[in-house]
Amino acid sequence: MTAAIDPWLIYDSPQVAWGPHPSQIEILDSPARHRVWCAGRRTGKSEFGGHVLLPECLASRVLPDDWAKKGKRREFWIVGDEYVTAEKEFRVIWNLIKHLGIPMDKGSHYAIDGKSQSVISCWGGNFKVVTQSAKYPDNLVGEALCGVLMVEAAKSKQSTWQKYIRPMLNDYGGWSIHTSTPEGKNHFYDKFEMGQDPYQKEWASWRMPAWRNHFVYTETGRDIAAGRLPADTPIPVAEMTVDAHVKVLLNEMENSPSTSAATVIRPGAVPLIVVQRAVRRPVGL
Ligand SMILES: Nc1ncnc2c1ncn2[C@@H]1O[C@H](COP(=O)(O)OP(=O)(O)O)[C@@H](O)[C@H]1O
Ligand SMILES: [Mg+2]
């Protein structure tokens, strides 16, 4: 065992001051060993994945004596269908480590073009983050892993997880996080289903709409993300979209296929959603 660190102490510290949005908080707080997050683009999956690795970095500073004796280290992989996919999460943890002034060991490097492997090593090799591409299965064998981010998981083959990665988590009881936009009923869908199955105790899954990321989908949130407002600025309720309103909007569009713009009104309140480009294009010829 390594020193247990409460991730919230790190996220809330003034140096990091990371404020996850509600979807990210829900997944961070889940005790499940294997977590599956199915969500659209710009939901905050990469931001989340990179931040999950930060407490792991700090927890690896000092390892138990017997680990050092055996040359064991705490290694984490970011596995994408290509290196460039894994680079998104890598960039987040790389920048965090740089920002905090944690010294990186020789050999750490960031392939910014995403064409090859990127590596972070800290604390004399105690902690490692390595990007991997599912295109090169020969590279997918190595040390035991403490955790893995399977990013854009639906784009990799089933065997990437099943045959290569999963066995590497066995030694240390490592965790996995699978994030992706959905791609039909493939293996990622199966993992999502496992997460919903109450008998699969180690798995949990979430499906959340992208608009829950208020750093992208509200004005105040965008100002916070751009550093124009302090991180703890509350988001005005009127700027937030909520599930019920999206359902009303979808219904509205279903009932009148010609709808090209819709305003969904909360009873007695201000308009909440104004969709300008909800143009329904005819499908087929
Ligand atoms: N908790 C957060 N705090 C600040 N910005 C965030 C947060 N989560 C996501 N973002 C921002 O939202 C945008 C989309 O996030 P990203 O992680 O790239 O989404 P995804 O990987 O789901 O496409 C990025 O600009 C990211 O920096
Ligand atoms: Mg991403």
mmCIF file of C-alpha atoms and ligand atoms in Angstrom:
data_model
loop_
_atom_site.group_PDB
_atom_site.id
_atom_site.type_symbol
_atom_site.label_atom_id
_atom_site.label_comp_id
_atom_site.label_asym_id
_atom_site.label_seq_id
_atom_site.Cartn_x
_atom_site.Cartn_y
_atom_site.Cartn_z
ATOM 1 C CA MET A 1 0.000 0.000 0.000
ATOM 2 C CA THR A 2 1.048 3.564 -0.598
ATOM 3 C CA ALA A 3 0.078 6.555 1.492
ATOM 4 C CA ALA A 4 -3.613 7.208 1.034
ATOM 5 C CA ILE A 5 -4.195 10.745 -0.185
ATOM 6 C CA ASP A 6 -7.569 12.427 -0.273
ATOM 7 C CA PRO A 7 -7.793 13.764 -3.848
ATOM 8 C CA TRP A 8 -10.036 16.608 -2.717
ATOM 9 C CA LEU A 9 -7.266 18.030 -0.539
ATOM 10 C CA ILE A 10 -5.219 18.345 -3.688
ATOM 11 C CA TYR A 11 -7.960 19.642 -5.984
ATOM 12 C CA ASP A 12 -9.057 22.216 -3.401
ATOM 13 C CA SER A 13 -5.533 23.387 -2.582
ATOM 14 C CA PRO A 14 -4.839 26.976 -3.684
ATOM 15 C CA GLN A 15 -2.042 25.802 -5.999
ATOM 16 C CA VAL A 16 -4.343 23.476 -7.946
ATOM 17 C CA ALA A 17 -7.785 25.040 -7.319
ATOM 18 C CA TRP A 18 -9.569 22.686 -9.678
ATOM 19 C CA GLY A 19 -13.342 22.874 -9.630
ATOM 20 C CA PRO A 20 -14.796 19.818 -11.328
ATOM 21 C CA HIS A 21 -18.310 20.172 -12.728
ATOM 22 C CA PRO A 22 -21.187 18.047 -11.379
ATOM 23 C CA SER A 23 -20.677 15.104 -13.753
ATOM 24 C CA GLN A 24 -16.963 14.965 -12.972
ATOM 25 C CA ILE A 25 -17.658 15.105 -9.224
ATOM 26 C CA GLU A 26 -20.064 12.197 -9.444
ATOM 27 C CA ILE A 27 -17.511 9.992 -11.182
ATOM 28 C CA LEU A 28 -14.607 11.122 -8.982
ATOM 29 C CA ASP A 29 -16.565 10.194 -5.898
ATOM 30 C CA SER A 30 -17.473 6.720 -7.093
ATOM 31 C CA PRO A 31 -15.630 3.949 -5.254
ATOM 32 C CA ALA A 32 -15.935 1.558 -8.239
ATOM 33 C CA ARG A 33 -12.673 0.044 -9.393
ATOM 34 C CA HIS A 34 -13.676 0.243 -13.071
ATOM 35 C CA ARG A 35 -15.514 3.370 -14.187
ATOM 36 C CA VAL A 36 -17.108 3.918 -17.584
ATOM 37 C CA TRP A 37 -18.118 7.371 -18.768
ATOM 38 C CA CYS A 38 -20.048 7.571 -22.012
ATOM 39 C CA ALA A 39 -20.422 11.167 -23.112
ATOM 40 C CA GLY A 40 -20.251 13.488 -26.084
ATOM 41 C CA ARG A 41 -17.442 15.782 -27.121
ATOM 42 C CA ARG A 42 -16.479 18.707 -24.860
ATOM 43 C CA THR A 43 -18.008 17.060 -21.797
ATOM 44 C CA GLY A 44 -14.782 17.294 -19.821
ATOM 45 C CA LYS A 45 -13.514 13.708 -20.128
ATOM 46 C CA SER A 46 -9.889 14.598 -20.881
ATOM 47 C CA GLU A 47 -9.791 17.262 -18.208
ATOM 48 C CA PHE A 48 -11.120 14.665 -15.768
ATOM 49 C CA GLY A 49 -8.685 11.915 -16.791
ATOM 50 C CA GLY A 50 -5.645 14.154 -16.478
ATOM 51 C CA HIS A 51 -6.685 15.344 -13.033
ATOM 52 C CA VAL A 52 -7.276 11.808 -11.764
ATOM 53 C CA LEU A 53 -3.551 11.170 -12.248
ATOM 54 C CA LEU A 54 -2.407 14.091 -10.093
ATOM 55 C CA PRO A 55 -3.136 12.607 -6.633
ATOM 56 C CA GLU A 56 -1.522 9.378 -7.888
ATOM 57 C CA CYS A 57 1.629 11.336 -8.686
ATOM 58 C CA LEU A 58 1.778 12.857 -5.224
ATOM 59 C CA ALA A 59 0.974 9.547 -3.540
ATOM 60 C CA SER A 60 3.957 7.943 -5.284
ATOM 61 C CA ARG A 61 6.592 10.248 -3.858
ATOM 62 C CA VAL A 62 7.552 7.746 -1.191
ATOM 63 C CA LEU A 63 6.988 4.057 -1.802
ATOM 64 C CA PRO A 64 7.150 1.283 0.797
ATOM 65 C CA ASP A 65 10.641 -0.133 1.394
ATOM 66 C CA ASP A 66 9.900 -3.509 -0.151
ATOM 67 C CA TRP A 67 8.792 -1.796 -3.385
ATOM 68 C CA ALA A 68 12.082 0.049 -3.610
ATOM 69 C CA LYS A 69 13.998 -3.160 -2.884
ATOM 70 C CA LYS A 70 12.265 -4.951 -5.754
ATOM 71 C CA GLY A 71 12.514 -1.961 -8.101
ATOM 72 C CA LYS A 72 8.740 -1.695 -8.315
ATOM 73 C CA ARG A 73 7.089 1.550 -9.358
ATOM 74 C CA ARG A 74 3.611 2.991 -9.733
ATOM 75 C CA GLU A 75 2.895 3.107 -13.430
ATOM 76 C CA PHE A 76 -0.187 4.466 -15.202
ATOM 77 C CA TRP A 77 -1.054 4.258 -18.868
ATOM 78 C CA ILE A 78 -3.189 6.417 -21.069
ATOM 79 C CA VAL A 79 -4.322 4.149 -23.897
ATOM 80 C CA GLY A 80 -5.877 5.589 -27.055
ATOM 81 C CA ASP A 81 -6.650 4.194 -30.496
ATOM 82 C CA GLU A 82 -3.654 6.344 -31.519
ATOM 83 C CA TYR A 83 -1.027 8.299 -29.596
ATOM 84 C CA VAL A 84 -2.691 11.541 -30.595
ATOM 85 C CA THR A 85 -5.887 10.492 -28.776
ATOM 86 C CA ALA A 86 -4.022 9.768 -25.545
ATOM 87 C CA GLU A 87 -2.176 13.076 -25.858
ATOM 88 C CA LYS A 88 -5.274 15.031 -24.691
ATOM 89 C CA GLU A 89 -5.266 13.550 -21.187
ATOM 90 C CA PHE A 90 -1.466 13.516 -21.108
ATOM 91 C CA ARG A 91 -1.337 17.252 -21.785
ATOM 92 C CA VAL A 92 -3.509 17.907 -18.717
ATOM 93 C CA ILE A 93 -1.308 15.949 -16.274
ATOM 94 C CA TRP A 94 1.913 17.216 -17.893
ATOM 95 C CA ASN A 95 0.782 20.836 -17.451
ATOM 96 C CA LEU A 96 -0.334 20.226 -13.871
ATOM 97 C CA ILE A 97 3.005 18.706 -12.888
ATOM 98 C CA LYS A 98 4.881 21.552 -14.575
ATOM 99 C CA HIS A 99 2.643 24.148 -12.964
ATOM 100 C CA LEU A 100 3.205 22.664 -9.512
ATOM 101 C CA GLY A 101 6.953 22.589 -10.073
ATOM 102 C CA ILE A 102 7.222 18.852 -9.433
ATOM 103 C CA PRO A 103 10.563 17.831 -10.911
ATOM 104 C CA MET A 104 10.379 15.325 -13.754
ATOM 105 C CA ASP A 105 13.076 12.692 -14.185
ATOM 106 C CA LYS A 106 15.347 12.470 -17.204
ATOM 107 C CA GLY A 107 13.591 10.714 -20.034
ATOM 108 C CA SER A 108 10.281 12.488 -19.497
ATOM 109 C CA HIS A 109 9.079 13.916 -22.764
ATOM 110 C CA TYR A 110 5.909 15.203 -24.366
ATOM 111 C CA ALA A 111 5.368 14.465 -28.039
ATOM 112 C CA ILE A 112 3.201 17.521 -28.691
ATOM 113 C CA ASP A 113 2.363 16.463 -32.254
ATOM 114 C CA GLY A 114 0.850 13.259 -30.838
ATOM 115 C CA LYS A 115 2.802 11.157 -33.341
ATOM 116 C CA SER A 116 4.720 9.120 -30.791
ATOM 117 C CA GLN A 117 4.799 8.066 -27.170
ATOM 118 C CA SER A 118 4.903 10.593 -24.314
ATOM 119 C CA VAL A 119 6.297 9.781 -20.882
ATOM 120 C CA ILE A 120 6.322 11.381 -17.445
ATOM 121 C CA SER A 121 8.565 10.001 -14.744
ATOM 122 C CA CYS A 122 8.799 11.531 -11.254
ATOM 123 C CA TRP A 123 10.380 10.806 -7.888
ATOM 124 C CA GLY A 124 13.286 8.800 -9.273
ATOM 125 C CA GLY A 125 10.988 6.574 -11.315
ATOM 126 C CA ASN A 126 8.477 5.874 -8.537
ATOM 127 C CA PHE A 127 5.714 7.364 -10.681
ATOM 128 C CA LYS A 128 5.270 6.953 -14.411
ATOM 129 C CA VAL A 129 2.656 7.984 -16.946
ATOM 130 C CA VAL A 130 2.993 6.579 -20.446
ATOM 131 C CA THR A 131 0.793 7.104 -23.498
ATOM 132 C CA GLN A 132 0.039 4.037 -25.571
ATOM 133 C CA SER A 133 -1.485 3.496 -28.974
ATOM 134 C CA ALA A 134 -3.723 0.486 -29.556
ATOM 135 C CA LYS A 135 -2.210 0.418 -33.052
ATOM 136 C CA TYR A 136 0.960 -1.047 -31.597
ATOM 137 C CA PRO A 137 -0.123 -4.037 -29.508
ATOM 138 C CA ASP A 138 3.532 -5.132 -29.193
ATOM 139 C CA ASN A 139 4.045 -2.139 -26.894
ATOM 140 C CA LEU A 140 1.066 -3.058 -24.762
ATOM 141 C CA VAL A 141 2.979 -5.515 -22.672
ATOM 142 C CA GLY A 142 5.126 -4.418 -19.806
ATOM 143 C CA GLU A 143 5.029 -3.658 -16.133
ATOM 144 C CA ALA A 144 2.107 -4.202 -13.823
ATOM 145 C CA LEU A 145 -0.113 -1.133 -13.842
ATOM 146 C CA CYS A 146 -1.707 0.732 -10.945
ATOM 147 C CA GLY A 147 -4.259 2.394 -13.168
ATOM 148 C CA VAL A 148 -5.221 2.981 -16.761
ATOM 149 C CA LEU A 149 -7.208 5.561 -18.709
ATOM 150 C CA MET A 150 -8.786 3.945 -21.761
ATOM 151 C CA VAL A 151 -9.538 7.073 -23.779
ATOM 152 C CA GLU A 152 -11.962 7.171 -26.700
ATOM 153 C CA ALA A 153 -12.319 3.535 -25.664
ATOM 154 C CA ALA A 154 -15.002 2.749 -28.238
ATOM 155 C CA LYS A 155 -12.442 3.367 -31.004
ATOM 156 C CA SER A 156 -10.012 0.674 -29.865
ATOM 157 C CA LYS A 157 -10.517 -3.044 -30.416
ATOM 158 C CA GLN A 158 -12.028 -5.157 -27.685
ATOM 159 C CA SER A 159 -8.757 -7.079 -27.413
ATOM 160 C CA THR A 160 -6.854 -3.948 -26.373
ATOM 161 C CA TRP A 161 -8.541 -4.099 -22.980
ATOM 162 C CA GLN A 162 -9.368 -7.781 -22.753
ATOM 163 C CA LYS A 163 -6.116 -9.322 -23.894
ATOM 164 C CA TYR A 164 -3.478 -6.709 -23.074
ATOM 165 C CA ILE A 165 -4.504 -4.181 -20.442
ATOM 166 C CA ARG A 166 -6.796 -6.036 -18.067
ATOM 167 C CA PRO A 167 -4.207 -8.678 -17.041
ATOM 168 C CA MET A 168 -1.699 -5.918 -16.244
ATOM 169 C CA LEU A 169 -4.002 -4.529 -13.567
ATOM 170 C CA ASN A 170 -4.119 -7.813 -11.661
ATOM 171 C CA ASP A 171 -0.864 -7.564 -9.685
ATOM 172 C CA TYR A 172 -1.738 -4.408 -7.764
ATOM 173 C CA GLY A 173 -5.526 -4.418 -8.060
ATOM 174 C CA GLY A 174 -5.229 -1.428 -10.386
ATOM 175 C CA TRP A 175 -8.163 0.703 -11.495
ATOM 176 C CA SER A 176 -9.462 1.600 -14.938
ATOM 177 C CA ILE A 177 -11.414 4.514 -16.370
ATOM 178 C CA HIS A 178 -13.002 4.090 -19.797
ATOM 179 C CA THR A 179 -14.172 7.289 -21.460
ATOM 180 C CA SER A 180 -15.610 7.633 -24.909
ATOM 181 C CA THR A 181 -18.234 9.008 -27.195
ATOM 182 C CA PRO A 182 -20.490 6.049 -28.012
ATOM 183 C CA GLU A 183 -19.974 4.092 -31.248
ATOM 184 C CA GLY A 184 -22.970 1.776 -31.446
ATOM 185 C CA LYS A 185 -23.378 -1.476 -29.554
ATOM 186 C CA ASN A 186 -19.762 -2.538 -29.394
ATOM 187 C CA HIS A 187 -17.518 -3.584 -26.473
ATOM 188 C CA PHE A 188 -17.679 -0.098 -24.977
ATOM 189 C CA TYR A 189 -21.450 -0.416 -24.828
ATOM 190 C CA ASP A 190 -20.986 -3.779 -23.065
ATOM 191 C CA LYS A 191 -18.745 -2.139 -20.465
ATOM 192 C CA PHE A 192 -21.317 0.574 -19.976
ATOM 193 C CA GLU A 193 -23.909 -2.147 -19.389
ATOM 194 C CA MET A 194 -21.641 -3.871 -16.880
ATOM 195 C CA GLY A 195 -21.477 -0.604 -14.995
ATOM 196 C CA GLN A 196 -25.267 -0.543 -14.814
ATOM 197 C CA ASP A 197 -25.498 -4.141 -13.576
ATOM 198 C CA PRO A 198 -25.887 -4.197 -9.781
ATOM 199 C CA TYR A 199 -24.221 -7.624 -9.660
ATOM 200 C CA GLN A 200 -21.020 -6.273 -11.231
ATOM 201 C CA LYS A 201 -19.831 -4.679 -8.025
ATOM 202 C CA GLU A 202 -16.493 -3.465 -9.376
ATOM 203 C CA TRP A 203 -18.016 -1.628 -12.334
ATOM 204 C CA ALA A 204 -19.953 1.621 -12.501
ATOM 205 C CA SER A 205 -21.007 3.654 -15.512
ATOM 206 C CA TRP A 206 -22.470 7.019 -16.404
ATOM 207 C CA ARG A 207 -24.038 8.542 -19.425
ATOM 208 C CA MET A 208 -24.227 12.286 -19.253
ATOM 209 C CA PRO A 209 -25.061 15.010 -21.703
ATOM 210 C CA ALA A 210 -22.238 17.336 -22.707
ATOM 211 C CA TRP A 211 -24.094 20.450 -21.628
ATOM 212 C CA ARG A 212 -23.510 19.521 -17.984
ATOM 213 C CA ASN A 213 -20.024 20.945 -18.547
ATOM 214 C CA HIS A 214 -20.806 24.518 -17.633
ATOM 215 C CA PHE A 215 -17.234 25.547 -18.508
ATOM 216 C CA VAL A 216 -18.262 25.169 -22.118
ATOM 217 C CA TYR A 217 -22.006 25.539 -22.077
ATOM 218 C CA THR A 218 -22.640 28.668 -19.970
ATOM 219 C CA GLU A 219 -21.369 32.197 -20.349
ATOM 220 C CA THR A 220 -20.123 32.488 -16.777
ATOM 221 C CA GLY A 221 -18.461 29.078 -17.037
ATOM 222 C CA ARG A 222 -16.608 30.145 -20.178
ATOM 223 C CA ASP A 223 -15.375 33.268 -18.380
ATOM 224 C CA ILE A 224 -14.116 31.110 -15.492
ATOM 225 C CA ALA A 225 -12.361 28.713 -17.874
ATOM 226 C CA ALA A 226 -10.715 31.681 -19.627
ATOM 227 C CA GLY A 227 -9.509 33.070 -16.281
ATOM 228 C CA ARG A 228 -11.685 36.177 -16.559
ATOM 229 C CA LEU A 229 -13.616 35.248 -13.406
ATOM 230 C CA PRO A 230 -12.431 33.505 -10.222
ATOM 231 C CA ALA A 231 -12.798 29.702 -10.155
ATOM 232 C CA ASP A 232 -15.426 29.783 -7.412
ATOM 233 C CA THR A 233 -17.829 32.147 -9.213
ATOM 234 C CA PRO A 234 -21.301 30.616 -8.977
ATOM 235 C CA ILE A 235 -23.080 29.849 -12.234
ATOM 236 C CA PRO A 236 -26.420 31.699 -12.408
ATOM 237 C CA VAL A 237 -29.253 29.183 -12.508
ATOM 238 C CA ALA A 238 -30.789 30.843 -15.538
ATOM 239 C CA GLU A 239 -27.673 29.984 -17.574
ATOM 240 C CA MET A 240 -27.854 26.284 -16.808
ATOM 241 C CA THR A 241 -29.641 23.869 -19.067
ATOM 242 C CA VAL A 242 -31.447 21.047 -17.309
ATOM 243 C CA ASP A 243 -32.550 17.618 -18.534
ATOM 244 C CA ALA A 244 -36.244 18.410 -18.419
ATOM 245 C CA HIS A 245 -35.849 21.342 -20.775
ATOM 246 C CA VAL A 246 -33.860 19.352 -23.282
ATOM 247 C CA LYS A 247 -36.616 16.723 -23.264
ATOM 248 C CA VAL A 248 -39.223 19.426 -23.935
ATOM 249 C CA LEU A 249 -37.101 20.724 -26.767
ATOM 250 C CA LEU A 250 -36.634 17.277 -28.319
ATOM 251 C CA ASN A 251 -40.370 16.662 -28.080
ATOM 252 C CA GLU A 252 -41.064 19.957 -29.700
ATOM 253 C CA MET A 253 -38.787 19.074 -32.596
ATOM 254 C CA GLU A 254 -40.276 15.599 -32.871
ATOM 255 C CA ASN A 255 -43.784 16.985 -33.127
ATOM 256 C CA SER A 256 -42.971 19.668 -35.622
ATOM 257 C CA PRO A 257 -40.185 18.490 -37.897
ATOM 258 C CA SER A 258 -39.927 21.887 -39.507
ATOM 259 C CA THR A 259 -38.719 23.448 -36.250
ATOM 260 C CA SER A 260 -35.572 25.346 -36.975
ATOM 261 C CA ALA A 261 -35.386 27.379 -33.804
ATOM 262 C CA ALA A 262 -36.999 26.707 -30.470
ATOM 263 C CA THR A 263 -37.278 28.485 -27.205
ATOM 264 C CA VAL A 264 -38.132 26.385 -24.219
ATOM 265 C CA ILE A 265 -39.707 28.392 -21.468
ATOM 266 C CA ARG A 266 -39.620 27.401 -17.840
ATOM 267 C CA PRO A 267 -43.162 28.117 -16.672
ATOM 268 C CA GLY A 268 -43.323 31.729 -15.569
ATOM 269 C CA ALA A 269 -39.618 32.307 -16.023
ATOM 270 C CA VAL A 270 -36.996 33.429 -18.490
ATOM 271 C CA PRO A 271 -36.282 31.462 -21.660
ATOM 272 C CA LEU A 272 -33.724 28.799 -20.836
ATOM 273 C CA ILE A 273 -32.672 27.395 -24.149
ATOM 274 C CA VAL A 274 -32.593 29.125 -27.447
ATOM 275 C CA VAL A 275 -31.474 26.752 -30.133
ATOM 276 C CA GLN A 276 -30.528 28.623 -33.259
ATOM 277 C CA ARG A 277 -29.224 25.859 -35.416
ATOM 278 C CA ALA A 278 -31.615 23.019 -34.683
ATOM 279 C CA VAL A 279 -32.269 22.578 -38.392
ATOM 280 C CA ARG A 280 -33.769 19.223 -39.175
ATOM 281 C CA ARG A 281 -32.283 18.024 -42.396
ATOM 282 C CA PRO A 282 -34.199 15.423 -44.377
ATOM 283 C CA VAL A 283 -32.378 12.094 -44.339
ATOM 284 C CA GLY A 284 -31.995 10.087 -47.547
ATOM 285 C CA LEU A 285 -32.935 11.213 -51.045
HETATM 286 N N1 LIG B 1 -13.611 21.081 -14.349
HETATM 287 C C1 LIG B 1 -13.255 21.896 -15.322
HETATM 288 N N2 LIG B 1 -12.762 23.133 -15.089
HETATM 289 C C2 LIG B 1 -12.428 23.987 -16.085
HETATM 290 N N3 LIG B 1 -12.533 23.681 -17.387
HETATM 291 C C3 LIG B 1 -13.016 22.457 -17.700
HETATM 292 C C4 LIG B 1 -13.392 21.507 -16.693
HETATM 293 N N4 LIG B 1 -13.818 20.383 -17.318
HETATM 294 C C5 LIG B 1 -13.712 20.618 -18.626
HETATM 295 N N5 LIG B 1 -13.239 21.859 -18.869
HETATM 296 C C6 LIG B 1 -12.977 22.477 -20.174
HETATM 297 O O1 LIG B 1 -14.008 22.070 -21.075
HETATM 298 C C7 LIG B 1 -13.466 21.857 -22.377
HETATM 299 C C8 LIG B 1 -13.805 20.459 -22.832
HETATM 300 O O2 LIG B 1 -13.167 19.538 -21.956
HETATM 301 P P1 LIG B 1 -12.457 18.206 -22.472
HETATM 302 O O3 LIG B 1 -11.899 17.542 -21.267
HETATM 303 O O4 LIG B 1 -11.504 18.500 -23.591
HETATM 304 O O5 LIG B 1 -13.743 17.437 -23.034
HETATM 305 P P2 LIG B 1 -13.827 16.000 -23.756
HETATM 306 O O6 LIG B 1 -12.545 15.266 -23.507
HETATM 307 O O7 LIG B 1 -15.014 15.356 -23.109
HETATM 308 O O8 LIG B 1 -14.075 16.316 -25.202
HETATM 309 C C9 LIG B 1 -11.964 22.124 -22.276
HETATM 310 O O9 LIG B 1 -11.700 23.438 -22.677
HETATM 311 C C10 LIG B 1 -11.687 21.939 -20.796
HETATM 312 O O10 LIG B 1 -10.543 22.647 -20.384
HETATM 313 MG MG MG B 2 -11.172 14.407 -24.799
#
